[in-house]
mmCIF file of the N, C-alpha and C atoms, coordinates in Angstrom:
data_MODEL
# 
_entry.id   MODEL 
# 
loop_
_atom_site.group_PDB 
_atom_site.id 
_atom_site.type_symbol 
_atom_site.label_atom_id 
_atom_site.label_alt_id 
_atom_site.label_comp_id 
_atom_site.label_asym_id 
_atom_site.label_entity_id 
_atom_site.label_seq_id 
_atom_site.pdbx_PDB_ins_code 
_atom_site.Cartn_x 
_atom_site.Cartn_y 
_atom_site.Cartn_z 
_atom_site.occupancy 
_atom_site.B_iso_or_equiv 
_atom_site.pdbx_formal_charge 
_atom_site.auth_seq_id 
_atom_site.auth_comp_id 
_atom_site.auth_asym_id 
_atom_site.auth_atom_id 
_atom_site.pdbx_PDB_model_num 
ATOM 1   N N  . MET A 1 1  ? 0.986   -1.515  -0.178  1.00 0.00 ? 1  MET A N  1 
ATOM 2   C CA . MET A 1 1  ? 0.112   -0.172  -0.108  1.00 0.00 ? 1  MET A CA 1 
ATOM 3   C C  . MET A 1 1  ? 0.999   1.265   0.168   1.00 0.00 ? 1  MET A C  1 
ATOM 4   N N  . ASN A 1 2  ? 1.886   1.171   0.664   1.00 0.00 ? 2  ASN A N  1 
ATOM 5   C CA . ASN A 1 2  ? 3.112   1.789   0.465   1.00 0.00 ? 2  ASN A CA 1 
ATOM 6   C C  . ASN A 1 2  ? 3.235   2.792   -0.636  1.00 0.00 ? 2  ASN A C  1 
ATOM 7   N N  . GLU A 1 3  ? 3.838   1.627   -1.430  1.00 0.00 ? 3  GLU A N  1 
ATOM 8   C CA . GLU A 1 3  ? 4.059   1.604   -2.710  1.00 0.00 ? 3  GLU A CA 1 
ATOM 9   C C  . GLU A 1 3  ? 3.024   2.447   -3.394  1.00 0.00 ? 3  GLU A C  1 
ATOM 10  N N  . ALA A 1 4  ? 1.812   2.174   -3.468  1.00 0.00 ? 4  ALA A N  1 
ATOM 11  C CA . ALA A 1 4  ? 0.983   2.584   -4.621  1.00 0.00 ? 4  ALA A CA 1 
ATOM 12  C C  . ALA A 1 4  ? 0.592   4.332   -3.957  1.00 0.00 ? 4  ALA A C  1 
ATOM 13  N N  . VAL A 1 5  ? 1.008   4.808   -2.441  1.00 0.00 ? 5  VAL A N  1 
ATOM 14  C CA . VAL A 1 5  ? 0.928   6.038   -2.263  1.00 0.00 ? 5  VAL A CA 1 
ATOM 15  C C  . VAL A 1 5  ? 2.084   7.152   -2.825  1.00 0.00 ? 5  VAL A C  1 
ATOM 16  N N  . GLU A 1 6  ? 2.895   6.063   -2.493  1.00 0.00 ? 6  GLU A N  1 
ATOM 17  C CA . GLU A 1 6  ? 4.248   6.615   -3.182  1.00 0.00 ? 6  GLU A CA 1 
ATOM 18  C C  . GLU A 1 6  ? 3.990   7.064   -4.202  1.00 0.00 ? 6  GLU A C  1 
ATOM 19  N N  . LEU A 1 7  ? 3.527   6.389   -5.539  1.00 0.00 ? 7  LEU A N  1 
ATOM 20  C CA . LEU A 1 7  ? 2.986   6.843   -7.128  1.00 0.00 ? 7  LEU A CA 1 
ATOM 21  C C  . LEU A 1 7  ? 2.144   8.057   -6.900  1.00 0.00 ? 7  LEU A C  1 
ATOM 22  N N  . LEU A 1 8  ? 1.465   8.161   -6.238  1.00 0.00 ? 8  LEU A N  1 
ATOM 23  C CA . LEU A 1 8  ? 1.254   9.577   -5.521  1.00 0.00 ? 8  LEU A CA 1 
ATOM 24  C C  . LEU A 1 8  ? 1.622   10.910  -5.781  1.00 0.00 ? 8  LEU A C  1 
ATOM 25  N N  . ALA A 1 9  ? 2.533   10.450  -5.050  1.00 0.00 ? 9  ALA A N  1 
ATOM 26  C CA . ALA A 1 9  ? 3.364   11.536  -4.948  1.00 0.00 ? 9  ALA A CA 1 
ATOM 27  C C  . ALA A 1 9  ? 3.671   12.872  -6.473  1.00 0.00 ? 9  ALA A C  1 
ATOM 28  N N  . PRO A 1 10 ? 3.875   12.814  -7.140  1.00 0.00 ? 10 PRO A N  1 
ATOM 29  C CA . PRO A 1 10 ? 3.654   13.511  -7.879  1.00 0.00 ? 10 PRO A CA 1 
ATOM 30  C C  . PRO A 1 10 ? 2.170   14.346  -8.776  1.00 0.00 ? 10 PRO A C  1 
ATOM 31  N N  . ILE A 1 11 ? 1.571   13.649  -8.167  1.00 0.00 ? 11 ILE A N  1 
ATOM 32  C CA . ILE A 1 11 ? -0.140  14.293  -7.822  1.00 0.00 ? 11 ILE A CA 1 
ATOM 33  C C  . ILE A 1 11 ? -0.356  15.253  -6.944  1.00 0.00 ? 11 ILE A C  1 
ATOM 34  N N  . ARG A 1 12 ? 0.174   14.687  -5.819  1.00 0.00 ? 12 ARG A N  1 
ATOM 35  C CA . ARG A 1 12 ? 0.195   15.640  -4.556  1.00 0.00 ? 12 ARG A CA 1 
ATOM 36  C C  . ARG A 1 12 ? 0.483   17.159  -4.681  1.00 0.00 ? 12 ARG A C  1 
ATOM 37  N N  . GLN A 1 13 ? 1.913   17.102  -5.901  1.00 0.00 ? 13 GLN A N  1 
ATOM 38  C CA . GLN A 1 13 ? 2.244   18.774  -5.553  1.00 0.00 ? 13 GLN A CA 1 
ATOM 39  C C  . GLN A 1 13 ? 1.157   19.834  -6.178  1.00 0.00 ? 13 GLN A C  1 
ATOM 40  N N  . TYR A 1 14 ? 0.291   19.455  -6.798  1.00 0.00 ? 14 TYR A N  1 
ATOM 41  C CA . TYR A 1 14 ? -0.804  20.578  -7.811  1.00 0.00 ? 14 TYR A CA 1 
ATOM 42  C C  . TYR A 1 14 ? -1.417  20.927  -6.563  1.00 0.00 ? 14 TYR A C  1 
ATOM 43  N N  . ASP A 1 15 ? -2.046  22.029  -6.629  1.00 0.00 ? 15 ASP A N  1 
ATOM 44  C CA . ASP A 1 15 ? -2.788  22.781  -5.770  1.00 0.00 ? 15 ASP A CA 1 
ATOM 45  C C  . ASP A 1 15 ? -4.033  22.781  -6.114  1.00 0.00 ? 15 ASP A C  1 
ATOM 46  N N  . LEU A 1 16 ? -4.984  21.669  -5.628  1.00 0.00 ? 16 LEU A N  1 
ATOM 47  C CA . LEU A 1 16 ? -6.128  21.298  -5.988  1.00 0.00 ? 16 LEU A CA 1 
ATOM 48  C C  . LEU A 1 16 ? -7.005  22.122  -5.033  1.00 0.00 ? 16 LEU A C  1 
ATOM 49  N N  . GLU A 1 17 ? -6.854  23.039  -4.214  1.00 0.00 ? 17 GLU A N  1 
ATOM 50  C CA . GLU A 1 17 ? -8.109  24.002  -3.569  1.00 0.00 ? 17 GLU A CA 1 
ATOM 51  C C  . GLU A 1 17 ? -8.915  24.603  -4.302  1.00 0.00 ? 17 GLU A C  1 
ATOM 52  N N  . GLY A 1 18 ? -10.206 23.642  -3.962  1.00 0.00 ? 18 GLY A N  1 
ATOM 53  C CA . GLY A 1 18 ? -11.624 24.288  -4.721  1.00 0.00 ? 18 GLY A CA 1 
ATOM 54  C C  . GLY A 1 18 ? -11.859 23.414  -5.855  1.00 0.00 ? 18 GLY A C  1 
ATOM 55  N N  . VAL A 1 19 ? -11.205 22.724  -6.343  1.00 0.00 ? 19 VAL A N  1 
ATOM 56  C CA . VAL A 1 19 ? -11.580 21.729  -7.213  1.00 0.00 ? 19 VAL A CA 1 
ATOM 57  C C  . VAL A 1 19 ? -12.209 20.914  -6.883  1.00 0.00 ? 19 VAL A C  1 
ATOM 58  N N  . GLU A 1 20 ? -13.436 20.413  -7.316  1.00 0.00 ? 20 GLU A N  1 
ATOM 59  C CA . GLU A 1 20 ? -14.375 19.598  -6.860  1.00 0.00 ? 20 GLU A CA 1 
ATOM 60  C C  . GLU A 1 20 ? -13.604 18.208  -7.357  1.00 0.00 ? 20 GLU A C  1 
ATOM 61  N N  . PRO A 1 21 ? -14.001 17.095  -6.536  1.00 0.00 ? 21 PRO A N  1 
ATOM 62  C CA . PRO A 1 21 ? -13.350 15.725  -6.993  1.00 0.00 ? 21 PRO A CA 1 
ATOM 63  C C  . PRO A 1 21 ? -14.366 15.002  -8.137  1.00 0.00 ? 21 PRO A C  1 
ATOM 64  N N  . THR A 1 22 ? -14.024 14.243  -8.987  1.00 0.00 ? 22 THR A N  1 
ATOM 65  C CA . THR A 1 22 ? -14.761 13.946  -9.840  1.00 0.00 ? 22 THR A CA 1 
ATOM 66  C C  . THR A 1 22 ? -14.818 11.877  -9.980  1.00 0.00 ? 22 THR A C  1 
ATOM 67  N N  . PHE A 1 23 ? -15.415 11.573  -10.237 1.00 0.00 ? 23 PHE A N  1 
ATOM 68  C CA . PHE A 1 23 ? -15.669 9.763   -10.600 1.00 0.00 ? 23 PHE A CA 1 
ATOM 69  C C  . PHE A 1 23 ? -15.416 9.519   -11.625 1.00 0.00 ? 23 PHE A C  1 
ATOM 70  N N  . HIS A 1 24 ? -14.973 10.588  -12.721 1.00 0.00 ? 24 HIS A N  1 
ATOM 71  C CA . HIS A 1 24 ? -14.973 10.119  -14.250 1.00 0.00 ? 24 HIS A CA 1 
ATOM 72  C C  . HIS A 1 24 ? -13.879 11.328  -14.766 1.00 0.00 ? 24 HIS A C  1 
ATOM 73  N N  . PRO A 1 25 ? -12.944 11.019  -15.907 1.00 0.00 ? 25 PRO A N  1 
ATOM 74  C CA . PRO A 1 25 ? -12.005 11.957  -15.884 1.00 0.00 ? 25 PRO A CA 1 
ATOM 75  C C  . PRO A 1 25 ? -12.899 13.086  -17.428 1.00 0.00 ? 25 PRO A C  1 
ATOM 76  N N  . ILE A 1 26 ? -14.210 12.910  -17.545 1.00 0.00 ? 26 ILE A N  1 
ATOM 77  C CA . ILE A 1 26 ? -14.478 13.732  -18.458 1.00 0.00 ? 26 ILE A CA 1 
ATOM 78  C C  . ILE A 1 26 ? -16.341 14.540  -17.369 1.00 0.00 ? 26 ILE A C  1 
ATOM 79  N N  . GLY A 1 27 ? -15.786 14.512  -16.548 1.00 0.00 ? 27 GLY A N  1 
ATOM 80  C CA . GLY A 1 27 ? -16.789 14.928  -15.418 1.00 0.00 ? 27 GLY A CA 1 
ATOM 81  C C  . GLY A 1 27 ? -18.129 14.512  -15.690 1.00 0.00 ? 27 GLY A C  1 
ATOM 82  N N  . ASP A 1 28 ? -18.991 15.281  -15.868 1.00 0.00 ? 28 ASP A N  1 
ATOM 83  C CA . ASP A 1 28 ? -20.367 15.234  -16.068 1.00 0.00 ? 28 ASP A CA 1 
ATOM 84  C C  . ASP A 1 28 ? -21.058 15.251  -17.513 1.00 0.00 ? 28 ASP A C  1 
ATOM 85  N N  . LEU A 1 29 ? -20.325 14.673  -18.404 1.00 0.00 ? 29 LEU A N  1 
ATOM 86  C CA . LEU A 1 29 ? -20.328 15.069  -19.669 1.00 0.00 ? 29 LEU A CA 1 
ATOM 87  C C  . LEU A 1 29 ? -21.671 13.772  -20.322 1.00 0.00 ? 29 LEU A C  1 
ATOM 88  N N  . SER A 1 30 ? -22.538 13.840  -20.530 1.00 0.00 ? 30 SER A N  1 
ATOM 89  C CA . SER A 1 30 ? -23.464 13.061  -20.846 1.00 0.00 ? 30 SER A CA 1 
ATOM 90  C C  . SER A 1 30 ? -23.310 12.594  -22.337 1.00 0.00 ? 30 SER A C  1 
ATOM 91  N N  . ASN A 1 31 ? -24.619 12.237  -22.877 1.00 0.00 ? 31 ASN A N  1 
ATOM 92  C CA . ASN A 1 31 ? -24.532 11.594  -24.204 1.00 0.00 ? 31 ASN A CA 1 
ATOM 93  C C  . ASN A 1 31 ? -23.994 12.618  -24.790 1.00 0.00 ? 31 ASN A C  1 
ATOM 94  N N  . VAL A 1 32 ? -23.677 12.341  -25.912 1.00 0.00 ? 32 VAL A N  1 
ATOM 95  C CA . VAL A 1 32 ? -23.071 13.037  -27.231 1.00 0.00 ? 32 VAL A CA 1 
ATOM 96  C C  . VAL A 1 32 ? -23.243 12.873  -28.291 1.00 0.00 ? 32 VAL A C  1 
ATOM 97  N N  . MET A 1 33 ? -24.473 11.471  -28.494 1.00 0.00 ? 33 MET A N  1 
ATOM 98  C CA . MET A 1 33 ? -24.496 11.227  -29.872 1.00 0.00 ? 33 MET A CA 1 
ATOM 99  C C  . MET A 1 33 ? -26.037 12.099  -29.945 1.00 0.00 ? 33 MET A C  1 
ATOM 100 N N  . GLY A 1 34 ? -26.196 11.673  -31.925 1.00 0.00 ? 34 GLY A N  1 
ATOM 101 C CA . GLY A 1 34 ? -27.027 13.004  -31.965 1.00 0.00 ? 34 GLY A CA 1 
ATOM 102 C C  . GLY A 1 34 ? -28.457 12.003  -31.954 1.00 0.00 ? 34 GLY A C  1 
ATOM 103 N N  . GLU A 1 35 ? -29.579 12.910  -31.883 1.00 0.00 ? 35 GLU A N  1 
ATOM 104 C CA . GLU A 1 35 ? -31.200 12.141  -32.098 1.00 0.00 ? 35 GLU A CA 1 
ATOM 105 C C  . GLU A 1 35 ? -31.234 11.086  -33.245 1.00 0.00 ? 35 GLU A C  1 
ATOM 106 N N  . ASP A 1 36 ? -32.008 10.240  -33.412 1.00 0.00 ? 36 ASP A N  1 
ATOM 107 C CA . ASP A 1 36 ? -32.097 9.861   -34.490 1.00 0.00 ? 36 ASP A CA 1 
ATOM 108 C C  . ASP A 1 36 ? -33.465 10.252  -34.776 1.00 0.00 ? 36 ASP A C  1 
ATOM 109 N N  . VAL A 1 37 ? -33.255 11.120  -35.996 1.00 0.00 ? 37 VAL A N  1 
ATOM 110 C CA . VAL A 1 37 ? -34.467 11.686  -36.727 1.00 0.00 ? 37 VAL A CA 1 
ATOM 111 C C  . VAL A 1 37 ? -33.545 11.503  -38.159 1.00 0.00 ? 37 VAL A C  1 
ATOM 112 N N  . VAL A 1 38 ? -35.145 11.268  -38.727 1.00 0.00 ? 38 VAL A N  1 
ATOM 113 C CA . VAL A 1 38 ? -34.776 11.233  -40.340 1.00 0.00 ? 38 VAL A CA 1 
ATOM 114 C C  . VAL A 1 38 ? -34.577 12.719  -40.888 1.00 0.00 ? 38 VAL A C  1 
ATOM 115 N N  . ASP A 1 39 ? -33.662 12.762  -41.419 1.00 0.00 ? 39 ASP A N  1 
ATOM 116 C CA . ASP A 1 39 ? -33.174 14.467  -41.691 1.00 0.00 ? 39 ASP A CA 1 
ATOM 117 C C  . ASP A 1 39 ? -33.783 14.549  -43.537 1.00 0.00 ? 39 ASP A C  1 
ATOM 118 N N  . ASP A 1 40 ? -35.088 14.910  -44.033 1.00 0.00 ? 40 ASP A N  1 
ATOM 119 C CA . ASP A 1 40 ? -35.504 14.500  -45.503 1.00 0.00 ? 40 ASP A CA 1 
ATOM 120 C C  . ASP A 1 40 ? -34.971 15.809  -46.415 1.00 0.00 ? 40 ASP A C  1 
ATOM 121 N N  . SER A 1 41 ? -33.444 16.207  -46.039 1.00 0.00 ? 41 SER A N  1 
ATOM 122 C CA . SER A 1 41 ? -33.055 16.938  -46.639 1.00 0.00 ? 41 SER A CA 1 
ATOM 123 C C  . SER A 1 41 ? -31.227 15.825  -47.418 1.00 0.00 ? 41 SER A C  1 
ATOM 124 N N  . VAL A 1 42 ? -31.282 15.259  -45.993 1.00 0.00 ? 42 VAL A N  1 
ATOM 125 C CA . VAL A 1 42 ? -30.376 13.972  -46.921 1.00 0.00 ? 42 VAL A CA 1 
ATOM 126 C C  . VAL A 1 42 ? -31.081 12.982  -47.255 1.00 0.00 ? 42 VAL A C  1 
ATOM 127 N N  . ARG A 1 43 ? -30.429 12.717  -48.629 1.00 0.00 ? 43 ARG A N  1 
ATOM 128 C CA . ARG A 1 43 ? -31.204 11.475  -49.503 1.00 0.00 ? 43 ARG A CA 1 
ATOM 129 C C  . ARG A 1 43 ? -30.782 10.412  -48.555 1.00 0.00 ? 43 ARG A C  1 
ATOM 130 N N  . ALA A 1 44 ? -32.073 9.109   -48.589 1.00 0.00 ? 44 ALA A N  1 
ATOM 131 C CA . ALA A 1 44 ? -31.747 7.424   -47.980 1.00 0.00 ? 44 ALA A CA 1 
ATOM 132 C C  . ALA A 1 44 ? -31.938 6.978   -49.247 1.00 0.00 ? 44 ALA A C  1 
ATOM 133 N N  . LEU A 1 45 ? -31.479 5.991   -48.690 1.00 0.00 ? 45 LEU A N  1 
ATOM 134 C CA . LEU A 1 45 ? -31.228 4.452   -49.497 1.00 0.00 ? 45 LEU A CA 1 
ATOM 135 C C  . LEU A 1 45 ? -33.003 4.336   -49.522 1.00 0.00 ? 45 LEU A C  1 
ATOM 136 N N  . ASP A 1 46 ? -33.697 3.818   -50.310 1.00 0.00 ? 46 ASP A N  1 
ATOM 137 C CA . ASP A 1 46 ? -35.147 2.874   -50.214 1.00 0.00 ? 46 ASP A CA 1 
ATOM 138 C C  . ASP A 1 46 ? -34.682 1.563   -49.459 1.00 0.00 ? 46 ASP A C  1 
ATOM 139 N N  . ILE A 1 47 ? -35.826 0.873   -49.162 1.00 0.00 ? 47 ILE A N  1 
ATOM 140 C CA . ILE A 1 47 ? -35.640 -0.412  -48.371 1.00 0.00 ? 47 ILE A CA 1 
ATOM 141 C C  . ILE A 1 47 ? -34.844 -1.615  -49.389 1.00 0.00 ? 47 ILE A C  1 
ATOM 142 N N  . ARG A 1 48 ? -35.660 -1.405  -50.764 1.00 0.00 ? 48 ARG A N  1 
ATOM 143 C CA . ARG A 1 48 ? -35.180 -2.285  -51.843 1.00 0.00 ? 48 ARG A CA 1 
ATOM 144 C C  . ARG A 1 48 ? -33.804 -2.256  -52.193 1.00 0.00 ? 48 ARG A C  1 
ATOM 145 N N  . THR A 1 49 ? -33.144 -0.776  -52.524 1.00 0.00 ? 49 THR A N  1 
ATOM 146 C CA . THR A 1 49 ? -31.897 -0.570  -52.512 1.00 0.00 ? 49 THR A CA 1 
ATOM 147 C C  . THR A 1 49 ? -31.038 -0.996  -51.650 1.00 0.00 ? 49 THR A C  1 
ATOM 148 N N  . ALA A 1 50 ? -31.397 -0.471  -50.105 1.00 0.00 ? 50 ALA A N  1 
ATOM 149 C CA . ALA A 1 50 ? -30.311 -1.002  -49.301 1.00 0.00 ? 50 ALA A CA 1 
ATOM 150 C C  . ALA A 1 50 ? -30.355 -2.593  -49.019 1.00 0.00 ? 50 ALA A C  1 
ATOM 151 N N  . LEU A 1 51 ? -31.273 -3.454  -49.385 1.00 0.00 ? 51 LEU A N  1 
ATOM 152 C CA . LEU A 1 51 ? -31.251 -4.711  -49.000 1.00 0.00 ? 51 LEU A CA 1 
ATOM 153 C C  . LEU A 1 51 ? -30.541 -5.820  -50.501 1.00 0.00 ? 51 LEU A C  1 
ATOM 154 N N  . ARG A 1 52 ? -30.626 -4.575  -51.527 1.00 0.00 ? 52 ARG A N  1 
ATOM 155 C CA . ARG A 1 52 ? -30.434 -5.596  -53.079 1.00 0.00 ? 52 ARG A CA 1 
ATOM 156 C C  . ARG A 1 52 ? -28.728 -6.332  -52.588 1.00 0.00 ? 52 ARG A C  1 
ATOM 157 N N  . ASN A 1 53 ? -27.797 -6.063  -52.005 1.00 0.00 ? 53 ASN A N  1 
ATOM 158 C CA . ASN A 1 53 ? -26.633 -6.903  -51.721 1.00 0.00 ? 53 ASN A CA 1 
ATOM 159 C C  . ASN A 1 53 ? -26.734 -7.383  -50.562 1.00 0.00 ? 53 ASN A C  1 
ATOM 160 N N  . ALA A 1 54 ? -27.699 -7.600  -49.881 1.00 0.00 ? 54 ALA A N  1 
ATOM 161 C CA . ALA A 1 54 ? -27.704 -8.523  -48.601 1.00 0.00 ? 54 ALA A CA 1 
ATOM 162 C C  . ALA A 1 54 ? -27.623 -10.243 -49.142 1.00 0.00 ? 54 ALA A C  1 
ATOM 163 N N  . GLY A 1 55 ? -26.575 -10.776 -47.585 1.00 0.00 ? 55 GLY A N  1 
ATOM 164 C CA . GLY A 1 55 ? -26.414 -12.110 -48.218 1.00 0.00 ? 55 GLY A CA 1 
ATOM 165 C C  . GLY A 1 55 ? -28.164 -12.524 -47.807 1.00 0.00 ? 55 GLY A C  1 
ATOM 166 N N  . ALA A 1 56 ? -28.890 -12.518 -47.051 1.00 0.00 ? 56 ALA A N  1 
ATOM 167 C CA . ALA A 1 56 ? -29.784 -12.775 -46.645 1.00 0.00 ? 56 ALA A CA 1 
ATOM 168 C C  . ALA A 1 56 ? -30.604 -11.766 -46.115 1.00 0.00 ? 56 ALA A C  1 
ATOM 169 N N  . SER A 1 57 ? -31.954 -11.936 -46.331 1.00 0.00 ? 57 SER A N  1 
ATOM 170 C CA . SER A 1 57 ? -33.139 -10.864 -45.483 1.00 0.00 ? 57 SER A CA 1 
ATOM 171 C C  . SER A 1 57 ? -34.026 -11.862 -45.441 1.00 0.00 ? 57 SER A C  1 
ATOM 172 N N  . ARG A 1 58 ? -35.117 -11.083 -44.173 1.00 0.00 ? 58 ARG A N  1 
ATOM 173 C CA . ARG A 1 58 ? -35.934 -11.611 -44.010 1.00 0.00 ? 58 ARG A CA 1 
ATOM 174 C C  . ARG A 1 58 ? -37.470 -11.019 -43.846 1.00 0.00 ? 58 ARG A C  1 
ATOM 175 N N  . GLU A 1 59 ? -37.696 -10.962 -44.311 1.00 0.00 ? 59 GLU A N  1 
ATOM 176 C CA . GLU A 1 59 ? -39.329 -10.180 -44.049 1.00 0.00 ? 59 GLU A CA 1 
ATOM 177 C C  . GLU A 1 59 ? -39.417 -9.111  -45.033 1.00 0.00 ? 59 GLU A C  1 
ATOM 178 N N  . ARG A 1 60 ? -38.731 -9.206  -45.772 1.00 0.00 ? 60 ARG A N  1 
ATOM 179 C CA . ARG A 1 60 ? -38.386 -8.195  -47.261 1.00 0.00 ? 60 ARG A CA 1 
ATOM 180 C C  . ARG A 1 60 ? -37.753 -6.455  -46.492 1.00 0.00 ? 60 ARG A C  1 
ATOM 181 N N  . TYR A 1 61 ? -37.906 -6.682  -45.352 1.00 0.00 ? 61 TYR A N  1 
ATOM 182 C CA . TYR A 1 61 ? -37.086 -5.529  -44.755 1.00 0.00 ? 61 TYR A CA 1 
ATOM 183 C C  . TYR A 1 61 ? -36.264 -5.740  -43.704 1.00 0.00 ? 61 TYR A C  1 
ATOM 184 N N  . TYR A 1 62 ? -35.641 -6.523  -43.720 1.00 0.00 ? 62 TYR A N  1 
ATOM 185 C CA . TYR A 1 62 ? -34.502 -6.686  -42.232 1.00 0.00 ? 62 TYR A CA 1 
ATOM 186 C C  . TYR A 1 62 ? -32.958 -7.502  -42.715 1.00 0.00 ? 62 TYR A C  1 
ATOM 187 N N  . PHE A 1 63 ? -31.953 -7.376  -42.593 1.00 0.00 ? 63 PHE A N  1 
ATOM 188 C CA . PHE A 1 63 ? -30.914 -7.525  -43.045 1.00 0.00 ? 63 PHE A CA 1 
ATOM 189 C C  . PHE A 1 63 ? -30.893 -8.854  -41.998 1.00 0.00 ? 63 PHE A C  1 
ATOM 190 N N  . ARG A 1 64 ? -30.703 -10.256 -42.519 1.00 0.00 ? 64 ARG A N  1 
ATOM 191 C CA . ARG A 1 64 ? -30.678 -11.333 -42.269 1.00 0.00 ? 64 ARG A CA 1 
ATOM 192 C C  . ARG A 1 64 ? -29.037 -11.933 -41.620 1.00 0.00 ? 64 ARG A C  1 
ATOM 193 N N  . VAL A 1 65 ? -29.033 -11.784 -40.207 1.00 0.00 ? 65 VAL A N  1 
ATOM 194 C CA . VAL A 1 65 ? -27.860 -11.958 -39.834 1.00 0.00 ? 65 VAL A CA 1 
ATOM 195 C C  . VAL A 1 65 ? -27.338 -12.898 -38.514 1.00 0.00 ? 65 VAL A C  1 
ATOM 196 N N  . PRO A 1 66 ? -26.337 -13.693 -38.844 1.00 0.00 ? 66 PRO A N  1 
ATOM 197 C CA . PRO A 1 66 ? -25.719 -14.929 -37.509 1.00 0.00 ? 66 PRO A CA 1 
ATOM 198 C C  . PRO A 1 66 ? -25.834 -14.210 -36.198 1.00 0.00 ? 66 PRO A C  1 
ATOM 199 N N  . SER A 1 67 ? -26.831 -15.122 -35.159 1.00 0.00 ? 67 SER A N  1 
ATOM 200 C CA . SER A 1 67 ? -26.709 -14.772 -34.119 1.00 0.00 ? 67 SER A CA 1 
ATOM 201 C C  . SER A 1 67 ? -25.491 -14.377 -33.332 1.00 0.00 ? 67 SER A C  1 
ATOM 202 N N  . ILE A 1 68 ? -25.166 -13.395 -32.635 1.00 0.00 ? 68 ILE A N  1 
ATOM 203 C CA . ILE A 1 68 ? -24.199 -13.498 -31.501 1.00 0.00 ? 68 ILE A CA 1 
ATOM 204 C C  . ILE A 1 68 ? -24.315 -13.507 -30.220 1.00 0.00 ? 68 ILE A C  1 
ATOM 205 N N  . LEU A 1 69 ? -25.308 -13.999 -30.165 1.00 0.00 ? 69 LEU A N  1 
ATOM 206 C CA . LEU A 1 69 ? -25.829 -14.524 -28.746 1.00 0.00 ? 69 LEU A CA 1 
ATOM 207 C C  . LEU A 1 69 ? -25.484 -16.258 -28.087 1.00 0.00 ? 69 LEU A C  1 
ATOM 208 N N  . GLY A 1 70 ? -25.215 -16.408 -29.191 1.00 0.00 ? 70 GLY A N  1 
ATOM 209 C CA . GLY A 1 70 ? -25.446 -18.020 -28.973 1.00 0.00 ? 70 GLY A CA 1 
ATOM 210 C C  . GLY A 1 70 ? -25.715 -19.166 -30.385 1.00 0.00 ? 70 GLY A C  1 
ATOM 211 N N  . THR A 1 71 ? -26.004 -20.386 -30.166 1.00 0.00 ? 71 THR A N  1 
ATOM 212 C CA . THR A 1 71 ? -26.527 -21.057 -30.941 1.00 0.00 ? 71 THR A CA 1 
ATOM 213 C C  . THR A 1 71 ? -27.676 -21.564 -31.032 1.00 0.00 ? 71 THR A C  1 
ATOM 214 N N  . GLU A 1 72 ? -28.432 -20.781 -29.446 1.00 0.00 ? 72 GLU A N  1 
ATOM 215 C CA . GLU A 1 72 ? -29.762 -21.350 -29.249 1.00 0.00 ? 72 GLU A CA 1 
ATOM 216 C C  . GLU A 1 72 ? -30.629 -20.441 -29.788 1.00 0.00 ? 72 GLU A C  1 
ATOM 217 N N  . GLY A 1 73 ? -31.679 -21.246 -30.510 1.00 0.00 ? 73 GLY A N  1 
ATOM 218 C CA . GLY A 1 73 ? -32.889 -20.365 -31.436 1.00 0.00 ? 73 GLY A CA 1 
ATOM 219 C C  . GLY A 1 73 ? -32.430 -19.629 -32.727 1.00 0.00 ? 73 GLY A C  1 
ATOM 220 N N  . GLY A 1 74 ? -31.219 -19.861 -33.390 1.00 0.00 ? 74 GLY A N  1 
ATOM 221 C CA . GLY A 1 74 ? -30.604 -19.645 -34.729 1.00 0.00 ? 74 GLY A CA 1 
ATOM 222 C C  . GLY A 1 74 ? -30.838 -18.059 -34.945 1.00 0.00 ? 74 GLY A C  1 
ATOM 223 N N  . ASP A 1 75 ? -30.992 -17.617 -36.158 1.00 0.00 ? 75 ASP A N  1 
ATOM 224 C CA . ASP A 1 75 ? -30.287 -16.393 -36.220 1.00 0.00 ? 75 ASP A CA 1 
ATOM 225 C C  . ASP A 1 75 ? -31.549 -15.829 -36.177 1.00 0.00 ? 75 ASP A C  1 
ATOM 226 N N  . ARG A 1 76 ? -31.898 -14.469 -35.592 1.00 0.00 ? 76 ARG A N  1 
ATOM 227 C CA . ARG A 1 76 ? -33.507 -13.606 -35.376 1.00 0.00 ? 76 ARG A CA 1 
ATOM 228 C C  . ARG A 1 76 ? -33.033 -12.374 -35.815 1.00 0.00 ? 76 ARG A C  1 
# 
């Protein structure tokens, strides 16, 4: 434990008076992802074009991919 405390010696030299402690290095940063909204000004692929080169599709509207959660139940 003493060795761990000694490793912190360089950090202890900083004046941290008035600095609030944080539990995460980027503070209270929250979700920085954009909203999932359709922007009509950007051209999007229609379903038929999007699925044209798919290895397999299901119910005409979904890409069919192998299960990543195990072999039980097949692909979904």
